[in-house]
Tab-separated table of C-alpha atoms and ligand atoms in Angstrom:
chain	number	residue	atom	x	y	z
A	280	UNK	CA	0.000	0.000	0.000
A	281	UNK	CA	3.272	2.072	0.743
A	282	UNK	CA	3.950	1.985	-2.683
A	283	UNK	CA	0.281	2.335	-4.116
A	284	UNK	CA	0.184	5.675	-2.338
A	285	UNK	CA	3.735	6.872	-3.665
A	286	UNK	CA	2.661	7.536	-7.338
A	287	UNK	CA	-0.507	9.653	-7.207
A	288	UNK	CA	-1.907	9.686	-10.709
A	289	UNK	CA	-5.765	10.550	-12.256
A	290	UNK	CA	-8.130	7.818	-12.898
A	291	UNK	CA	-11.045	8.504	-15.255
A	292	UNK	CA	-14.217	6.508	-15.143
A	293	UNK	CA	-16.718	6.728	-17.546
A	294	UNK	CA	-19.773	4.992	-18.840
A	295	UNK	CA	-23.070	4.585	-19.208
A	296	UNK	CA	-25.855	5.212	-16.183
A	297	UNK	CA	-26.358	3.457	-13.387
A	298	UNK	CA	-23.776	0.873	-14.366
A	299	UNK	CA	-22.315	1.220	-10.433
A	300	UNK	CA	-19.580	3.644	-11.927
A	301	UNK	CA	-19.694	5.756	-8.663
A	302	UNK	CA	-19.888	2.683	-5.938
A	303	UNK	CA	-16.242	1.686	-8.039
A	304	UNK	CA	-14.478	5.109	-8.149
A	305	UNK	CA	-15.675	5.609	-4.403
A	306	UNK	CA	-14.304	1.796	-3.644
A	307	UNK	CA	-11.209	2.779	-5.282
A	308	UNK	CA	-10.776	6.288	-4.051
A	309	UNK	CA	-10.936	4.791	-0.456
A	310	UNK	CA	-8.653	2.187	-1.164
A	311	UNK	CA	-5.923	4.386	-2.648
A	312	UNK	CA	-6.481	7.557	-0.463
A	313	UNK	CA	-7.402	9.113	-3.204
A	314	UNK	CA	-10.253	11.955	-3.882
A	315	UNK	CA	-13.458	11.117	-5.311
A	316	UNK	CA	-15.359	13.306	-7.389
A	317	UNK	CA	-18.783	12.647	-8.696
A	318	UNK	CA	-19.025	14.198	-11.906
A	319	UNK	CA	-22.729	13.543	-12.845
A	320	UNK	CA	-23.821	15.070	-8.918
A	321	UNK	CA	-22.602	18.128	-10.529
A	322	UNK	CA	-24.621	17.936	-13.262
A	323	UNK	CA	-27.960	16.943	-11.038
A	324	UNK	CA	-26.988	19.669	-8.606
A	325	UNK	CA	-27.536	22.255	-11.793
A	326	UNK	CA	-30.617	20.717	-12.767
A	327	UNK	CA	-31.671	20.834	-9.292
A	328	UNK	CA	-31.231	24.456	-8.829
A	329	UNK	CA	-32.574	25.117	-12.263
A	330	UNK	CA	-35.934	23.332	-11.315
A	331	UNK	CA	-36.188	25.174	-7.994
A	332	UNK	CA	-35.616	28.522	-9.525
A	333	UNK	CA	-38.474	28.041	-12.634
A	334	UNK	CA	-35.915	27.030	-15.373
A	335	UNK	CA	-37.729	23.805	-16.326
A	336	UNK	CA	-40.898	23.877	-16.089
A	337	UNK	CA	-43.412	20.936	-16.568
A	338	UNK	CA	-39.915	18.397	-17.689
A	339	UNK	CA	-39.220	21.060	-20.340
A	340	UNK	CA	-35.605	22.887	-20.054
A	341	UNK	CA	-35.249	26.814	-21.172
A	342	UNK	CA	-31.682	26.483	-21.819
A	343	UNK	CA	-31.195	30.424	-22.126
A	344	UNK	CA	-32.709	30.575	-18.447
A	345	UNK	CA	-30.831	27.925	-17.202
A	346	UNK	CA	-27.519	29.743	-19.130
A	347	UNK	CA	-28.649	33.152	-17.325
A	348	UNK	CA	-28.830	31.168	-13.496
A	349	UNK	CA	-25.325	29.846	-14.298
A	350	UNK	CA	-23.450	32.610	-12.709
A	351	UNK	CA	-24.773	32.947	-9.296
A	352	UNK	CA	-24.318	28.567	-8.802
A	353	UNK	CA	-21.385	27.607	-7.053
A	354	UNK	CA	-20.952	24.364	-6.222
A	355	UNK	CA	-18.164	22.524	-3.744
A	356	UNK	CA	-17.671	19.282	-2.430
A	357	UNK	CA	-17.200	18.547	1.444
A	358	UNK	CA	-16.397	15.743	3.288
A	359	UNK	CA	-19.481	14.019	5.407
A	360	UNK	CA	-17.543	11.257	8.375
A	361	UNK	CA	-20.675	10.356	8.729
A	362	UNK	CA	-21.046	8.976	5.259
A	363	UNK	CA	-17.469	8.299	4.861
A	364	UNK	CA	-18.309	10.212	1.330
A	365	UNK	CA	-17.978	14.125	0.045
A	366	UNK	CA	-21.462	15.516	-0.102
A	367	UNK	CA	-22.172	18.317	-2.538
A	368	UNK	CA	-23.353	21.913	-1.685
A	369	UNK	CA	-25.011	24.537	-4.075
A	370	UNK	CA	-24.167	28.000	-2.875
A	371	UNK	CA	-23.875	26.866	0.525
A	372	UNK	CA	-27.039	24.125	0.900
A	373	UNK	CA	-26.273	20.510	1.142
A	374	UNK	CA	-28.439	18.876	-1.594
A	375	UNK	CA	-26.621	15.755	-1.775
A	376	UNK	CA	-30.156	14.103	-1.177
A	377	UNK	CA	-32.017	15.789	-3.429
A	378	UNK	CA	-30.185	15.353	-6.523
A	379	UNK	CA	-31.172	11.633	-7.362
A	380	UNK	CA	-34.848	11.815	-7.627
A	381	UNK	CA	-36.540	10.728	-10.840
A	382	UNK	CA	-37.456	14.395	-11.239
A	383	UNK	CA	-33.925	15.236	-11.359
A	384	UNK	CA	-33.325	12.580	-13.575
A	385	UNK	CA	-35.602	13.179	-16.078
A	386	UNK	CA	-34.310	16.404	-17.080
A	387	UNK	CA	-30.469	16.036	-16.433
A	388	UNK	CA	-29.866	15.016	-19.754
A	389	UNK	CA	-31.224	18.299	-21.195
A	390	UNK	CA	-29.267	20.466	-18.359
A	391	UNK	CA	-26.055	18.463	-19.236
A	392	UNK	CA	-26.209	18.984	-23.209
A	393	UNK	CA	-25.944	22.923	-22.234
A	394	UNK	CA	-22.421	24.146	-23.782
A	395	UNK	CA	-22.515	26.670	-20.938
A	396	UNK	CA	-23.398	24.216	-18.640
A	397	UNK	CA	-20.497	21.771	-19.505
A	398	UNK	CA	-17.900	24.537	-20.250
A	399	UNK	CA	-18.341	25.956	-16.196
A	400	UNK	CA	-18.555	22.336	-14.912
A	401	UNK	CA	-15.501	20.967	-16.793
A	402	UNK	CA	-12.854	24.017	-15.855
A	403	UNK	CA	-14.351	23.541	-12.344
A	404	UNK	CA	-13.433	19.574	-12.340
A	405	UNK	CA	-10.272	20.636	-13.827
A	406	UNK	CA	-8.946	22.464	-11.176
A	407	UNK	CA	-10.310	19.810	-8.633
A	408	UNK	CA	-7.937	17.228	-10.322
A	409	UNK	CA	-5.202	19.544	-10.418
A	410	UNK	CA	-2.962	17.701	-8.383
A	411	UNK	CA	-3.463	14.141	-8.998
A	412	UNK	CA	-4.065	11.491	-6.553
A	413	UNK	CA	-8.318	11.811	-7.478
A	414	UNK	CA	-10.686	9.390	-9.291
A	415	UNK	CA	-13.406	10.803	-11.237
A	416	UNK	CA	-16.862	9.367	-13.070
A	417	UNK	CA	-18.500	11.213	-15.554
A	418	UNK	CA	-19.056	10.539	-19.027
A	419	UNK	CA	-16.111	12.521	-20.541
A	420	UNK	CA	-13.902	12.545	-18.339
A	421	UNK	CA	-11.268	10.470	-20.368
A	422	UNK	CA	-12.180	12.850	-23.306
A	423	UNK	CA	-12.244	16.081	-22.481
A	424	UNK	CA	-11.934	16.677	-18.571
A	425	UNK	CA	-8.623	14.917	-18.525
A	426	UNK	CA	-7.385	13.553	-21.200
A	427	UNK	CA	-4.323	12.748	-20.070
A	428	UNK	CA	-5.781	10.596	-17.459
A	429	UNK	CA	-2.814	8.034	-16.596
A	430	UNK	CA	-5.748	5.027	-16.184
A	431	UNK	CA	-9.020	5.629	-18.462
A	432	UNK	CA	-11.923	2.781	-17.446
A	433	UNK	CA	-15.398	2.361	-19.779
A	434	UNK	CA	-17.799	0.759	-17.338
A	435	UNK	CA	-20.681	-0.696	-19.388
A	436	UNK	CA	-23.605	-3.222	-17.976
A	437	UNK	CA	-26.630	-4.602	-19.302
A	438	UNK	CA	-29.304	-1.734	-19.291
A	439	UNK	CA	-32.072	-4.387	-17.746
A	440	UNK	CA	-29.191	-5.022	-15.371
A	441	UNK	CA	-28.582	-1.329	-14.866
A	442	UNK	CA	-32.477	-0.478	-14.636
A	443	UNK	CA	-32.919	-3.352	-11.524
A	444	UNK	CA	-29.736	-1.559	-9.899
A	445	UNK	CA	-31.281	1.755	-10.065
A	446	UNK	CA	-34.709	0.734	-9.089
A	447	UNK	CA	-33.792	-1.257	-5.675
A	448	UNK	CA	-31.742	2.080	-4.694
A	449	UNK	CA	-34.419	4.263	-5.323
A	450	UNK	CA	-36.869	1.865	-3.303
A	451	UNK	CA	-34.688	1.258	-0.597
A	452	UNK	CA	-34.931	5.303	-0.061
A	453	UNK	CA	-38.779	4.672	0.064
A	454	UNK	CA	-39.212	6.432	-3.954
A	455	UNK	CA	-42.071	5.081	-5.048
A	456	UNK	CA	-41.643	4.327	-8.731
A	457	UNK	CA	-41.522	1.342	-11.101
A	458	UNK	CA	-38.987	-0.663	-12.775
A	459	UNK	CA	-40.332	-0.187	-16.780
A	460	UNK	CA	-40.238	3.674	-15.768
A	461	UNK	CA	-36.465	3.241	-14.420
A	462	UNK	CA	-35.613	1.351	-17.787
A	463	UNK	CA	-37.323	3.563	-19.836
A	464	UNK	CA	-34.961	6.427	-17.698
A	465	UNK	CA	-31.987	4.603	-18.194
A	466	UNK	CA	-32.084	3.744	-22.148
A	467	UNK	CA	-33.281	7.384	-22.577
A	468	UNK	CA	-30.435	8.595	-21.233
A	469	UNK	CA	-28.136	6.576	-23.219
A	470	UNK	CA	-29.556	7.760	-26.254
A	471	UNK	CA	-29.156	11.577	-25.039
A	472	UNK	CA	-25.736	10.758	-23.073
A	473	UNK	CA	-24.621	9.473	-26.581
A	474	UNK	CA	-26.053	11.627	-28.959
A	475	UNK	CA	-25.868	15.394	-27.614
A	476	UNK	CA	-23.666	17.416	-29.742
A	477	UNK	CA	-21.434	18.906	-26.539
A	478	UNK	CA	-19.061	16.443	-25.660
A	479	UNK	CA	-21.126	13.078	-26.149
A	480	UNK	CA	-20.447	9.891	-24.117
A	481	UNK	CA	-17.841	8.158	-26.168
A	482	UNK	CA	-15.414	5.411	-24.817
A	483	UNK	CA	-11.512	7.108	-25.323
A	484	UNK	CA	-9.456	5.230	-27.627
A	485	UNK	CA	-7.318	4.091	-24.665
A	486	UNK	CA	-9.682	3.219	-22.407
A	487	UNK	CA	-10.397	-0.130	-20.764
A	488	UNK	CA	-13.510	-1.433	-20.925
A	489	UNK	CA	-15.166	-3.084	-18.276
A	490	UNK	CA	-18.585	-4.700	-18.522
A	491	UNK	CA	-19.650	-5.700	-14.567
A	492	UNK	CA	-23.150	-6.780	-15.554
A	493	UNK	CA	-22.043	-10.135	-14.113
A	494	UNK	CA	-19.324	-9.248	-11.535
A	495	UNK	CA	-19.330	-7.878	-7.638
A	496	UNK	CA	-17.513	-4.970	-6.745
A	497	UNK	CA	-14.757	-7.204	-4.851
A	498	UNK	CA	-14.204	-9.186	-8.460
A	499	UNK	CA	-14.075	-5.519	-10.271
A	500	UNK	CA	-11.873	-4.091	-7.360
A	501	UNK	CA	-9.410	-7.061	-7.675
A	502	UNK	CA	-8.847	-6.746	-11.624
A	503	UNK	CA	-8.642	-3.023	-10.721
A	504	UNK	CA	-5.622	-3.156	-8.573
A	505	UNK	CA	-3.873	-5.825	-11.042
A	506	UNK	CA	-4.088	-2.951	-13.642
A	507	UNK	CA	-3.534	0.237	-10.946
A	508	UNK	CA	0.046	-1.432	-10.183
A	509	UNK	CA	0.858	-2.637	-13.843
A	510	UNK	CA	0.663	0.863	-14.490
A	511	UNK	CA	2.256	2.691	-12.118
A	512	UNK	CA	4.922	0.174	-12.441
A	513	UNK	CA	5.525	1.916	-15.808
A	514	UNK	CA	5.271	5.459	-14.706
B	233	DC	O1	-23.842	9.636	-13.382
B	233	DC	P1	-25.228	10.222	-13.230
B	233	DC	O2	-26.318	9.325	-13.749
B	233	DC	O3	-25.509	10.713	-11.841
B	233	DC	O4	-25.211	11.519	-14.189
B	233	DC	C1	-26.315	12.350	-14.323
B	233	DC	C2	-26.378	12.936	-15.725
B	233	DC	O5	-25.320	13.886	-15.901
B	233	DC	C3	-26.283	11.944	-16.875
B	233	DC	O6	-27.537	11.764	-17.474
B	233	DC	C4	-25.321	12.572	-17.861
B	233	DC	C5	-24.768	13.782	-17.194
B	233	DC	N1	-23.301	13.776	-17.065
B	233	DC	C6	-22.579	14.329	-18.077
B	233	DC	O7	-23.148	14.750	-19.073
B	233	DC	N2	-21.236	14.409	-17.972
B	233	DC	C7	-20.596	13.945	-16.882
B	233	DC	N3	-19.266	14.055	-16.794
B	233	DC	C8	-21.340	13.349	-15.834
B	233	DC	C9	-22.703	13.253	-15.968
């Protein structure tokens, strides 16, 4: 572990929704010591604040209102001991539980394909992962936030897979909603994830795939550190 925590480098993980891409990059931010940052939180906590503040109205975004609440957002990460996990603030409010609500979800996709949106949350991730030692999910991380990533992972899963996942989270937080409404979320947002003109989900040429529609996080973990020390053996 000495070692592990000697070469601090970024790690960039990307992929599709709900494919446990967070519950990995926290698993192997705690294991390294290094930072986690939850790219697509950033994103909800936008569409949050745009919903509370009468930028989408009945699911449908105004992207010039949404660009005109941009400047007086700031969001920032802190860390929660209680959760052993950062929770994120919007100008000073925790939302951290209000961000993942089907509500939120629904109309993420149209906050996210915002140029605006995605030009004031990328420069903001940038200087988060200035100095190294951080793993980061998004969806473009590998591609645009840092390309230069020194380990690039594509998480894919099944979407039925990825729909069940989603649901039995939501449920276990006592949302009342169903599982065809969850899959009809997730392949939706696929679709829009892949085929927005701003900086579409796309897997970087060098990154690894890894499809964990059959595998538990302690079988993805252990193929993670085989790779994390082949390449910082090399760097
Ligand atoms: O990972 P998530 O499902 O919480 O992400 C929420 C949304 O944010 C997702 O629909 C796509 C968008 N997103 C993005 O466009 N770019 C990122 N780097 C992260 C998320």
């Amino acid at each position: 572990m000495s070692d592990i925590k000697k070469k601090k480098i970024i790690i960039a993980v990307d992929g599709f929704s709900s494919c446990g891409k967070s519950t990995f990059a926290k698993a192997i931010a705690s294991k390294l010591g290094y930072i986690f940052i939850d790219t697509g939180a950033m994103y909800r906590a936008v569409t949050l604040y745009a919903l509370e503040h009468g930028a989408i109205r009945s699911g449908i975004v105004d992207e010039e209102a949404v660009v005109r609440l941009l400047p007086e957002i700031s969001i920032a990460f802190r860390f929660n001991p209680e959760r052993g996990a950062s929770d994120i603030y919007v100008n000073g409010d925790r939302v951290e539980g209000r961000i993942r609500t089907i509500e939120v979800s629904n109309c993420v996709s149209g906050v996210s394909a915002i140029p605006e949106v995605r030009s004031k949350l990328v420069a903001l991730q940038q200087e988060m992962g200035g100095r190294k030692g951080i793993v980061m999910d998004g969806r473009d991380i590998g591609t645009t936030v840092f390309p230069q990533a020194e380990i690039k992972l594509f998480m894919t899963a099944d979407p039925k897979v990825r729909a069940r996942r989603r649901y039995d989270e939501l449920t276990a937080k006592g949302e009342r909603v169903s599982l065809e409404e969850i899959e009809c979320n997730v392949r939706s947002r696929d679709y829009a994830d892949m085929n927005r003109a701003a900086s579409p989900l796309r897997r970087a040429e060098d990154a690894i795939e890894l499809d964990n529609s059959r595998m538990t996080v302690e079988e993805q973990m252990e193929w993670f550190l085989k790779l994390y020390a082949e390449v910082t053996a090399r760097i």
